[in-house]
Amino acid sequence: MTWKSILRPIRDHVRHIWSPEENLPPIDFSRQRKDSLKGFAYLESFEQIDSWRPEDVDPIQRANTPILPRASSDSADGPCKAKLMLCHDYGGNYHDYEATQGGIVSEQDYSCEYLLYVDFFVYFSHKLVCIPPPTWTNTLHRNGVKSLGTFMIEHGGHPIERMLETENDGTGEGSSYYIAKKLSQMAKIYGFDGWLINIERHFPKNKWDPRKLVGFLSQLRSQGETVIWYDALTVTNKVDYQNGITLQNLSLARAAGECLTNYHWQESDVLDSRLFVEQNQLGPDHVFFGIDVWAQNKKFHGPKRITYPEKDGGGTNTGVAVAKLGEIGLSAGIFAPAWAFEHFHGQIASSVDRSMWQGDRLPKTLACDCGVDNQHDTASYINYPITKYAREHPAGSETYFYTDFNRAFRVYSKGNISSEQTLYSQLGAQAILPYLRRQTFDNDGHFQLNNLRGELSDHPPKLTIALWISPTSARHNRYSEEILYLPLFKLSMVADGCLEARITSRMLSIDAQNEVGIYMRVSNQYQYYRISTMDMETSCIAITVREPKGPIQEPGRLQELGAYCKGSFKSDCGGLFEVTEISISPKAKITGPYRINGIRLEIRGHNEHRHHRLVYTYEGLNGKESNHGSFPNGLPFSPTTGPFAYFLVEIDGITSGRVYAMEFVIEDVNLLKQISTGCHVRIIGIEFDGSRWESEECHIQLKTKT
């Protein structure tokens, strides 16, 4: 058994043994302070909620990326696609790989590379107030996904009645719920989008008033946050999971606006709920039926987990439940989507995760602690991948799209020829990634058709386009010319000439018989942009996004972007060309130029938490910069870092960090030694569309006495 498998059932058991009369376990304040330097923030008591102040929030704990306003799709996904919520209950959460400034890790971990299929992501931990790390919020917002925290009361000794306390709102118009006001402030300051309210304990009888709980939820929702009510506590003040929408939870779900049900439901519960919500003014899209990914496991302490379908539900069969919910017209809430990374290890975990989402075949050997051979290798997962039945959203907004193909983990090699490699986590840097759909194989393992294939590389980040030829095609279609397509991104952007696409690419081979490049599908017509066979060095092509010539029935829309290859194909080509960056944004850019300056070294913290930080500022030089709204002029604008998506910190010419605030925590001992003798620092600001602004080099040295 792995340590994760051992600890999970212990945690699940222990968290239920504290009775309301007993004291909560003591708060580890030292751990909280250490976690704060990783960008983590959470509160474990109502006293900590009382003492929380916006001005005390550390800049590195704040997400800087505004949420991307997703464009509406130009074609409906159909009636059998479910909206998706992920409830991220992963080993207690707040792991080192989620830290704001990243760090060296031993293996890849969960990052979710399918965010274009996700509507809500709940960062879930068994804290009273669980705030999503800025790394997650930045990545989610970049993909248009709402990032939610969790307010949770379980079986501990929290004074739950504090939720229903009110105070004068200061306007003379009435009272407000103090805790709801605090939660709303936290969401705004930390930069996330709302809350899952999970109450799994009843209120004291003399304090209970269902109207007050409805008022609490309504006030929180009225502040602009997304609020999701979890199906546990009923209007009769009982913890009684309904596994659907009933009279016992309808008023609470309606006040919140969204509801996540428990995961022990049957098809009849879904059908009854669908009819019930239509009759009671709660849209079916706003009801997420829970799916417990861990239910497929055989080895548990305590009662077996059950989720739909009752036999072998969850795990690799999670998509079966998503398909059923989409068929009926309701939404899906997946509990513990990082299951593969808790239950398996390394590359096996990544393979199992792809099987669950894409339907890829599982590895032949699956070592886990279930005690049953091939427990997870069921017949269903290949035909029921999550992505087949979840609603896909267009990438980008109507006026902005950017990707540099960064993933959450990067591999660095030491030296040009060396097997020694270092794996580095950069969760907050994960870009909008293409869904590289699986190919079709015959019984011998060969591709059945000619295919273009895309492969993502980690260092440097890029997308490589390769050509694969099936043996049958090579024999019988040697001289026929065809066009192969590899769709990369579904889009829904204006094509009236106001946008410009900039694509940075490089040829990998010269083949005069084949034409390769990027295509755009605009108003259902293909436009081709060839990458020259003469350009063996990295080059950038600029394309004005405009509608096709000739009459069209509706305003032009850019619907899809991908790679193509045209020619008569005779043999495989391991790499045709690579793409490192795609940017689509308004041609008339109003922001910039900028100057990054004020670079200095500051001391923060006390005693054992005393540390150094690099601090800097920026200023616009033309006076035309606008910061009204998250997307002025069609481009993102951050409330904390302005036009900059992130900053690279260079020390003596070497990149030492990638940060999402205008502060860089220096904890590395070797880096401190380097600074103590004096070094040159340069800060490079990267705008949301990829534009770069470099500061002048600044000499910095630690003071001998501080």
XYZ file of C-alpha atoms in Angstrom:
706
model
C 0.000 0.000 0.000
C 1.199 3.535 -0.726
C 1.293 6.135 2.054
C -1.545 8.027 0.345
C -3.702 4.892 0.392
C -2.904 4.306 4.071
C -3.634 7.851 5.208
C -6.852 8.421 3.291
C -9.061 5.892 5.184
C -7.506 7.026 8.489
C -8.369 10.632 7.667
C -11.892 9.683 6.555
C -12.414 7.861 9.846
C -10.851 10.366 12.240
C -12.672 13.415 10.917
C -15.990 11.929 12.078
C -15.108 10.919 15.654
C -15.151 14.370 17.278
C -18.515 15.084 18.862
C -19.844 18.668 19.052
C -19.102 18.751 22.797
C -15.423 17.994 22.420
C -12.747 20.540 21.660
C -11.255 20.816 18.215
C -7.646 19.703 17.737
C -5.201 22.572 18.330
C -4.342 24.829 15.399
C -0.776 24.466 14.146
C 0.066 28.156 13.799
C 3.671 27.449 12.846
C 2.475 25.270 9.945
C 0.088 28.014 8.860
C 2.908 30.559 8.760
C 5.120 28.209 6.733
C 2.250 27.525 4.349
C 1.665 31.249 3.904
C 5.128 31.569 2.307
C 3.996 28.999 -0.265
C 0.989 31.183 -1.070
C -1.485 29.060 0.904
C -4.222 30.607 3.032
C -6.833 28.841 5.159
C -8.662 29.475 8.439
C -9.401 26.851 11.077
C -11.589 28.657 13.606
C -14.220 31.360 13.860
C -11.690 33.353 15.887
C -9.404 33.392 12.839
C -12.324 34.586 10.710
C -12.926 37.405 13.205
C -9.289 38.511 13.125
C -8.867 38.243 9.333
C -8.297 41.618 7.648
C -7.872 42.367 3.929
C -4.803 44.522 4.569
C -2.990 41.571 6.181
C -3.179 39.376 3.062
C 0.245 38.627 1.591
C 0.553 39.619 -2.101
C 1.860 36.131 -2.963
C -1.411 34.630 -1.657
C -3.501 36.557 -4.200
C -4.352 35.280 -7.660
C -3.538 37.877 -10.311
C -5.299 36.477 -13.395
C -8.842 37.755 -14.106
C -11.284 35.070 -15.163
C -11.582 34.786 -18.922
C -15.136 35.536 -20.128
C -15.870 32.464 -22.182
C -17.415 32.990 -25.581
C -20.648 31.189 -26.356
C -20.250 28.284 -28.724
C -21.433 28.763 -32.300
C -22.856 25.251 -32.298
C -24.714 23.512 -29.503
C -23.089 20.455 -27.996
C -26.392 18.658 -28.131
C -28.759 17.400 -25.454
C -26.416 14.716 -24.082
C -23.612 16.908 -22.732
C -23.324 17.640 -19.010
C -21.882 20.693 -17.301
C -18.981 19.667 -15.088
C -17.873 20.575 -11.575
C -14.710 19.139 -10.018
C -14.535 18.912 -6.214
C -10.820 18.598 -5.483
C -10.518 16.583 -2.279
C -6.920 15.446 -2.796
C -5.085 14.051 0.239
C -5.916 17.022 2.465
C -4.768 19.479 -0.233
C -2.216 22.301 0.139
C 0.626 20.281 -1.377
C 4.084 21.682 -2.054
C 3.684 21.333 -5.828
C 0.829 23.875 -5.622
C 3.114 26.547 -4.106
C 3.053 30.001 -5.670
C 6.671 29.949 -6.823
C 6.742 26.241 -7.696
C 9.613 23.997 -6.711
C 11.475 20.767 -7.362
C 9.279 17.657 -7.143
C 9.891 13.916 -7.463
C 7.021 13.103 -9.828
C 4.222 14.725 -11.794
C 1.016 15.301 -9.912
C -2.574 16.300 -10.616
C -3.162 19.458 -12.639
C -6.212 18.657 -14.846
C -5.370 19.244 -18.510
C -9.044 19.141 -19.571
C -10.192 22.479 -18.179
C -12.073 23.431 -21.355
C -14.621 20.791 -20.254
C -14.980 22.178 -16.706
C -17.309 24.916 -15.413
C -16.460 24.989 -11.679
C -13.431 23.804 -9.721
C -13.899 23.558 -5.946
C -10.721 23.503 -3.879
C -11.825 21.237 -1.063
C -9.996 20.567 2.186
C -11.183 19.735 5.675
C -10.542 23.235 6.998
C -13.223 25.614 8.216
C -12.340 28.084 5.448
C -10.460 26.605 2.518
C -9.072 29.221 0.100
C -7.814 28.032 -3.302
C -4.046 28.520 -3.808
C -3.366 31.284 -6.358
C -1.651 28.744 -8.603
C -4.941 26.935 -9.106
C -6.994 30.119 -9.488
C -4.601 31.575 -12.072
C -4.669 28.419 -14.186
C -8.437 28.034 -13.844
C -9.113 31.666 -14.757
C -6.789 31.444 -17.753
C -9.066 28.657 -19.013
C -12.347 30.394 -18.108
C -13.108 28.100 -15.142
C -14.577 29.493 -11.920
C -12.379 28.843 -8.873
C -14.271 28.184 -5.631
C -13.234 27.802 -2.014
C -14.992 25.734 0.646
C -16.680 26.777 3.877
C -17.088 23.526 5.783
C -18.390 22.510 9.194
C -18.155 18.839 10.054
C -18.327 17.016 13.382
C -15.934 19.229 15.304
C -16.569 21.793 18.009
C -17.021 24.874 15.837
C -19.770 27.214 17.131
C -21.880 26.670 14.031
C -24.550 29.134 15.222
C -22.104 31.955 14.383
C -23.168 31.538 10.759
C -26.607 32.900 11.539
C -25.463 35.962 13.503
C -26.250 39.354 11.986
C -24.934 42.877 12.495
C -25.970 46.352 11.414
C -24.854 46.775 7.825
C -23.928 50.430 8.358
C -26.375 51.727 5.766
C -29.365 52.090 8.060
C -31.308 49.693 5.854
C -31.028 46.601 8.030
C -28.658 43.878 9.141
C -26.219 41.601 7.360
C -24.689 38.228 8.087
C -21.223 38.835 9.499
C -19.667 35.550 8.306
C -21.153 35.904 4.825
C -19.680 39.422 4.616
C -16.239 38.107 5.603
C -16.380 35.254 3.085
C -17.318 37.685 0.348
C -14.368 39.932 1.215
C -12.007 36.956 1.128
C -13.104 35.911 -2.341
C -12.505 39.423 -3.678
C -9.120 39.917 -2.015
C -7.698 36.491 -2.836
C -9.107 36.699 -6.353
C -11.387 33.642 -6.610
C -15.055 33.341 -7.519
C -17.171 31.965 -4.698
C -17.870 29.177 -2.245
C -19.095 25.649 -1.756
C -21.069 25.732 1.509
C -20.776 22.291 3.107
C -22.598 21.939 6.453
C -22.452 18.373 7.770
C -23.602 19.057 11.311
C -26.908 20.253 12.730
C -27.378 23.601 14.460
C -28.267 23.815 18.167
C -32.049 23.508 18.363
C -32.503 26.847 20.144
C -30.458 28.626 17.418
C -31.977 26.995 14.347
C -33.978 29.052 11.868
C -34.059 27.856 8.234
C -35.024 31.353 7.087
C -31.745 32.694 8.470
C -29.713 30.073 6.622
C -31.557 30.991 3.428
C -30.752 34.641 4.188
C -27.060 33.795 4.711
C -26.861 32.063 1.324
C -28.812 34.804 -0.432
C -26.553 37.541 0.957
C -23.389 35.701 -0.068
C -24.765 35.185 -3.553
C -25.880 38.827 -3.809
C -22.250 39.970 -3.458
C -21.521 38.543 -6.899
C -19.961 35.255 -5.857
C -20.980 31.849 -7.100
C -22.513 29.904 -4.194
C -23.012 26.138 -4.246
C -25.022 24.379 -1.558
C -23.903 20.849 -0.733
C -26.672 18.318 -0.143
C -26.150 17.401 3.529
C -28.145 19.551 5.989
C -31.900 19.749 5.389
C -34.420 22.477 6.229
C -35.455 20.356 9.224
C -31.944 20.733 10.713
C -30.901 17.138 10.052
C -27.841 15.795 8.238
C -29.729 13.643 5.763
C -28.273 13.324 2.263
C -31.074 13.563 -0.265
C -29.032 12.439 -3.301
C -31.174 14.739 -5.377
C -33.425 17.793 -5.096
C -36.386 17.416 -2.736
C -38.511 19.600 -0.497
C -35.845 19.019 2.175
C -33.180 21.027 0.324
C -34.969 22.981 -2.428
C -35.110 26.347 -0.630
C -31.415 26.147 0.288
C -30.391 25.184 -3.252
C -32.502 27.964 -4.714
C -31.024 30.565 -2.329
C -27.497 29.516 -3.259
C -28.244 29.285 -6.975
C -26.297 26.029 -7.460
C -26.502 22.657 -5.699
C -24.105 19.722 -5.455
C -25.823 16.523 -4.379
C -24.342 13.586 -2.583
C -23.051 10.735 -4.775
C -25.213 7.778 -3.652
C -27.996 8.292 -6.207
C -29.823 6.086 -8.638
C -31.343 6.891 -12.020
C -34.790 7.315 -10.434
C -33.393 10.080 -8.176
C -32.096 11.935 -11.218
C -35.363 11.621 -13.129
C -37.425 12.750 -10.129
C -35.098 15.713 -9.538
C -35.235 16.793 -13.163
C -39.027 17.006 -13.015
C -38.979 18.646 -9.569
C -36.536 21.467 -10.432
C -38.451 22.343 -13.584
C -41.573 22.786 -11.479
C -39.786 24.873 -8.821
C -37.725 27.510 -10.641
C -34.288 25.928 -10.340
C -32.715 25.268 -13.725
C -31.481 21.711 -14.390
C -28.046 23.095 -15.345
C -27.642 24.344 -11.766
C -28.023 20.909 -10.155
C -24.776 18.893 -10.062
C -25.173 15.232 -9.122
C -22.163 13.910 -7.233
C -19.967 11.114 -8.582
C -17.461 9.539 -6.174
C -14.382 8.497 -8.148
C -13.151 6.398 -5.193
C -16.231 4.150 -5.297
C -14.499 1.793 -7.737
C -11.943 0.835 -5.067
C -12.488 -2.455 -3.277
C -10.396 -1.891 -0.152
C -11.876 0.514 2.402
C -12.176 0.854 6.145
C -15.889 1.101 6.796
C -18.880 0.817 4.482
C -18.206 0.461 0.779
C -18.635 3.615 -1.237
C -21.366 3.398 -3.862
C -21.914 5.711 -6.798
C -23.643 5.397 -10.163
C -23.556 2.826 -11.713
C -23.853 0.692 -8.589
C -21.565 -1.987 -10.017
C -18.042 -0.626 -10.647
C -19.079 3.038 -10.615
C -16.457 5.747 -10.224
C -12.780 5.326 -11.092
C -12.238 4.570 -14.750
C -16.023 4.360 -15.170
C -16.696 7.923 -13.992
C -17.732 8.852 -17.532
C -20.650 6.393 -17.368
C -22.338 8.570 -14.731
C -21.466 11.776 -16.619
C -23.112 10.292 -19.726
C -26.282 9.393 -17.814
C -26.574 12.885 -16.307
C -26.035 14.495 -19.698
C -28.685 12.268 -21.229
C -31.241 13.352 -18.619
C -30.214 17.010 -18.820
C -28.559 17.577 -15.446
C -24.986 18.435 -14.461
C -22.164 16.318 -12.998
C -20.068 16.973 -9.895
C -16.972 14.775 -9.702
C -15.637 14.192 -6.187
C -11.856 13.605 -5.927
C -10.888 13.857 -9.617
C -7.210 13.382 -8.623
C -7.997 9.766 -7.690
C -5.517 8.337 -10.205
C -2.648 10.267 -8.595
C -3.557 9.140 -5.076
C -4.208 5.535 -5.966
C -1.371 4.946 -8.447
C 2.119 6.326 -9.047
C 4.110 8.309 -11.623
C 3.468 7.572 -15.291
C 0.895 4.906 -14.394
C -1.166 7.587 -12.634
C -1.024 9.852 -15.694
C -2.066 6.956 -17.942
C -5.031 6.056 -15.731
C -6.077 9.713 -15.658
C -6.040 9.794 -19.488
C -8.089 6.595 -19.556
C -10.733 8.200 -17.363
C -10.885 11.417 -19.384
C -10.030 10.314 -22.929
C -10.729 6.583 -23.042
C -7.096 5.628 -23.727
C -6.312 1.986 -23.068
C -5.041 1.302 -19.581
C -1.484 0.052 -19.036
C -1.225 -3.727 -18.974
C -0.008 -3.696 -15.382
C -1.920 -1.744 -12.747
C -0.413 -2.061 -9.291
C -2.734 -0.820 -6.566
C -3.993 -1.859 -3.138
C -7.518 -2.946 -4.110
C -6.602 -6.601 -3.768
C -8.424 -7.495 -6.996
C -6.585 -8.083 -10.273
C -7.696 -5.812 -13.113
C -10.279 -4.165 -10.846
C -10.088 -0.912 -12.807
C -9.760 -2.413 -16.290
C -13.474 -2.559 -17.071
C -15.136 -2.723 -20.454
C -16.913 0.615 -20.098
C -14.177 3.220 -19.812
C -13.086 3.102 -23.482
C -16.577 4.023 -24.703
C -17.397 6.405 -21.852
C -14.557 8.894 -21.471
C -15.527 12.021 -19.572
C -14.656 14.312 -22.496
C -17.150 12.536 -24.726
C -20.104 13.434 -22.497
C -19.014 16.698 -20.815
C -19.808 20.045 -22.376
C -16.799 21.512 -24.196
C -16.296 25.271 -24.102
C -14.505 27.355 -26.723
C -10.990 28.381 -25.758
C -10.380 32.081 -25.152
C -12.884 34.913 -25.214
C -14.467 36.651 -28.197
C -11.448 38.953 -28.542
C -8.543 37.263 -26.760
C -6.733 33.919 -26.873
C -3.204 33.087 -25.788
C -1.224 29.914 -25.186
C 2.452 29.149 -24.799
C 1.779 25.402 -24.311
C 3.135 25.416 -20.769
C 2.118 22.458 -18.642
C 2.170 22.207 -14.859
C 5.494 20.344 -14.750
C 8.735 20.924 -16.626
C 11.790 18.709 -16.955
C 15.216 20.357 -16.919
C 18.382 18.525 -17.982
C 21.750 19.388 -16.503
C 24.136 19.931 -19.381
C 23.618 19.313 -23.069
C 24.268 15.571 -22.893
C 23.157 14.227 -19.547
C 20.630 11.789 -18.180
C 20.383 13.753 -14.914
C 17.088 15.617 -14.963
C 15.157 17.790 -12.536
C 11.358 17.945 -12.446
C 9.963 21.334 -11.511
C 6.363 22.186 -10.635
C 4.757 25.314 -12.098
C 1.042 24.689 -11.626
C 0.147 28.367 -11.951
C 1.795 28.512 -15.398
C -0.372 25.861 -17.057
C -1.643 27.355 -20.308
C -4.772 26.699 -22.316
C -3.854 23.277 -23.692
C -5.138 21.553 -26.816
C -7.085 18.355 -26.392
C -5.033 16.055 -28.624
C -7.681 13.471 -29.354
C -6.668 9.842 -29.380
C -6.018 8.137 -32.702
C -7.674 5.025 -34.155
C -5.624 1.805 -34.181
C -6.138 -1.526 -35.923
C -5.640 -4.938 -34.280
C -1.904 -4.873 -35.006
C -1.463 -1.558 -33.233
C -1.100 0.461 -36.471
C -2.992 3.636 -37.245
C -5.987 2.802 -39.389
C -5.830 6.105 -41.264
C -3.300 8.747 -42.179
C -3.016 10.998 -39.172
C -1.445 14.166 -37.953
C -0.446 13.836 -34.339
C 0.383 16.513 -31.823
C 2.737 15.991 -28.910
C 3.365 18.451 -26.087
C 6.917 18.883 -24.829
C 7.789 20.239 -21.394
C 11.172 21.910 -21.847
C 11.015 24.159 -23.640
C 7.212 24.157 -23.846
C 6.036 23.542 -27.400
C 3.674 21.537 -29.561
C 5.233 19.248 -32.147
C 3.192 18.214 -35.182
C 4.096 14.806 -36.615
C 2.820 12.755 -39.580
C 1.930 9.080 -39.260
C 1.022 6.896 -42.220
C -0.909 3.655 -41.992
C 0.659 0.687 -43.841
C -2.500 0.271 -45.931
C -2.444 3.874 -47.036
C 1.244 3.724 -47.882
C 0.626 0.756 -50.208
C -2.591 1.771 -51.931
C -2.740 5.553 -51.860
C 0.859 6.320 -52.646
C 0.146 8.997 -55.221
C -3.212 10.390 -54.128
C -3.164 13.866 -52.659
C -5.174 14.670 -49.550
C -5.338 17.146 -46.691
C -4.912 15.969 -43.112
C -6.228 18.088 -40.244
C -5.354 18.199 -36.560
C -7.865 20.420 -34.707
C -6.168 22.144 -31.775
C -8.655 24.643 -30.359
C -12.366 25.195 -30.698
C -12.905 28.974 -30.718
C -15.706 31.498 -31.037
C -14.059 34.829 -31.863
C -15.042 37.838 -33.917
C -13.656 37.788 -37.483
C -14.317 41.353 -38.635
C -10.674 42.318 -39.154
C -10.109 43.818 -35.697
C -8.124 40.823 -34.390
C -4.649 39.657 -35.287
C -3.261 36.154 -34.777
C 0.467 35.776 -34.178
C 1.842 32.237 -34.441
C 5.428 31.418 -33.543
C 6.668 28.212 -35.163
C 9.660 26.390 -36.632
C 10.045 23.826 -39.407
C 11.638 20.534 -38.406
C 12.082 18.938 -41.842
C 12.028 19.936 -45.481
C 9.711 18.058 -47.814
C 8.941 19.885 -51.041
C 6.069 17.497 -51.826
C 4.072 18.325 -48.700
C 2.634 21.646 -47.590
C 2.245 22.172 -43.843
C 0.952 24.977 -41.678
C -1.869 26.378 -39.591
C -5.483 26.539 -40.673
C -8.378 28.627 -39.409
C -11.994 27.701 -39.897
C -13.937 30.947 -40.282
C -17.685 30.833 -40.935
C -17.279 27.122 -41.834
C -14.686 27.870 -44.513
C -11.021 26.871 -44.230
C -8.204 29.390 -44.522
C -4.654 28.021 -44.873
C -1.423 29.676 -43.735
C 1.631 27.800 -44.893
C 4.763 27.584 -42.798
C 7.615 28.041 -45.247
C 9.967 25.096 -45.778
C 12.783 27.662 -45.883
C 12.163 28.752 -42.290
C 14.220 26.315 -40.253
C 14.643 28.944 -37.548
C 11.822 30.079 -35.285
C 9.646 32.663 -37.017
C 6.375 34.452 -36.354
C 3.559 34.899 -38.835
C 0.901 37.590 -38.342
C -2.612 36.939 -39.646
C -5.537 39.335 -39.683
C -8.626 37.393 -38.604
C -11.346 38.232 -41.102
C -14.349 36.553 -42.623
C -14.103 34.775 -45.989
C -14.742 36.655 -49.187
C -18.187 36.330 -50.683
C -21.651 36.354 -49.137
C -22.183 34.804 -45.719
C -25.432 34.513 -43.826
C -24.157 35.607 -40.383
C -21.344 37.804 -39.006
C -17.995 36.068 -39.454
C -16.708 33.943 -36.557
C -13.361 32.238 -36.073
C -14.521 28.768 -35.072
C -11.439 26.570 -35.029
C -7.665 26.664 -35.246
C -5.456 23.697 -36.026
C -2.582 22.220 -38.035
C -2.771 20.788 -41.560
C -0.633 18.854 -43.999
C -1.374 18.677 -47.723
C 0.296 16.242 -50.110
C 0.751 12.614 -51.121
C 2.014 10.749 -48.107
C 4.475 7.861 -48.427
C 6.106 7.451 -45.043
C 6.020 8.584 -41.425
C 7.594 11.861 -40.449
C 8.397 12.074 -36.738
C 8.212 15.853 -36.768
C 6.947 18.275 -39.411
C 6.980 21.517 -37.453
C 6.619 22.839 -33.944
C 4.545 25.673 -32.503
C 5.681 27.544 -29.389
C 3.155 30.361 -29.054
C -0.259 31.420 -30.373
C -1.693 34.843 -29.605
C -4.960 36.321 -30.900
C -5.782 39.810 -29.668
C -7.006 43.227 -30.855
C -4.747 44.806 -33.480
C -5.029 48.282 -31.959
C -3.265 47.756 -28.647
C -3.714 50.767 -26.368
C -1.536 49.678 -23.401
C 2.232 50.109 -23.008
C 5.076 50.853 -23.132
C 6.050 50.031 -19.549
C 9.018 50.467 -17.260
C 9.795 47.965 -14.498
C 11.789 49.661 -11.778
C 12.164 50.140 -8.035
C 13.954 46.798 -7.637
C 15.018 46.367 -4.042
C 15.575 43.819 -1.310
C 13.291 43.800 1.745
C 13.143 41.786 4.961
C 9.815 40.257 5.999
C 8.567 38.093 8.856
C 9.845 37.516 12.373
C 12.042 35.007 14.180
C 12.209 31.669 12.348
C 9.964 33.041 9.577
C 12.228 35.999 8.836
C 13.162 36.035 5.155
C 14.175 38.233 2.202
C 12.144 39.302 -0.805
C 12.857 41.025 -4.065
C 10.280 43.781 -4.557
C 9.667 45.881 -7.680
C 7.086 48.120 -9.331
C 6.021 49.082 -12.839
C 4.703 52.222 -14.501
C 3.089 53.013 -17.840
C 4.871 55.628 -19.922
C 2.167 56.899 -22.265
C -0.552 57.712 -19.755
C -3.210 55.806 -21.732
C -3.397 52.709 -19.595
C -6.898 51.759 -18.479
C -7.595 49.604 -15.461
C -11.382 49.785 -15.527
C -12.628 46.204 -15.504
C -10.866 42.889 -15.962
C -10.807 43.023 -19.770
C -10.496 46.671 -20.877
C -9.886 46.951 -24.619
C -10.441 43.192 -24.983
C -7.241 42.191 -23.117
C -6.899 40.940 -19.533
C -5.900 43.460 -16.888
C -4.983 42.343 -13.378
C -5.989 44.252 -10.224
C -2.576 43.366 -8.728
C -0.081 43.166 -11.627
C -1.811 45.340 -14.231
C -1.043 44.241 -17.821
C 1.426 41.570 -16.696
C 0.496 37.896 -16.522
C 3.714 37.066 -14.656
C 7.328 38.119 -14.061
C 10.584 36.272 -14.647
C 13.306 36.965 -12.098
C 16.848 36.793 -13.539
C 19.815 36.768 -11.154
C 23.224 37.052 -12.797
C 21.672 36.122 -16.130
C 19.942 32.937 -14.912
C 16.171 32.674 -14.504
C 15.580 32.009 -10.810
C 11.792 32.135 -10.660
C 8.449 32.829 -12.284
C 6.097 34.827 -10.080
C 2.561 36.216 -10.236
C 3.041 39.118 -7.844
C 5.483 42.005 -7.658
C 7.381 40.220 -4.914
C 9.734 37.249 -5.050
C 10.406 35.210 -1.902
C 14.067 34.197 -1.534
C 14.385 31.047 0.539
C 17.006 29.069 -1.374
C 20.228 29.038 0.674
C 22.501 29.052 -2.378
C 20.621 32.005 -3.844
C 20.988 33.912 -0.578
C 24.745 33.265 -0.605
C 24.901 34.530 -4.172
C 23.050 37.716 -3.233
C 25.167 38.225 -0.109
C 28.271 38.752 -2.242
C 26.424 40.997 -4.681
C 24.557 40.117 -7.878
C 22.788 41.656 -10.847
C 18.997 41.346 -10.992
C 16.722 41.836 -13.976
C 12.915 41.560 -13.896
C 11.117 40.626 -17.115
C 7.394 41.325 -17.243
C 5.325 39.148 -19.605
C 1.999 40.625 -20.657
C -1.115 38.513 -21.077
C -0.592 38.481 -24.857
C 3.051 37.401 -24.538
C 4.694 40.829 -24.983
C 7.898 41.277 -22.952
C 9.226 44.264 -21.006
C 12.643 44.059 -19.348
C 13.944 46.164 -16.514
C 17.465 47.488 -16.482
C 19.957 45.399 -14.538
C 20.115 46.354 -10.886
C 22.995 45.505 -8.552
C 21.789 44.096 -5.217
C 23.713 42.945 -2.163
C 22.655 41.881 1.316
C 23.498 44.314 4.054
C 26.111 43.053 6.490
C 23.910 44.155 9.401
C 20.110 44.004 9.326
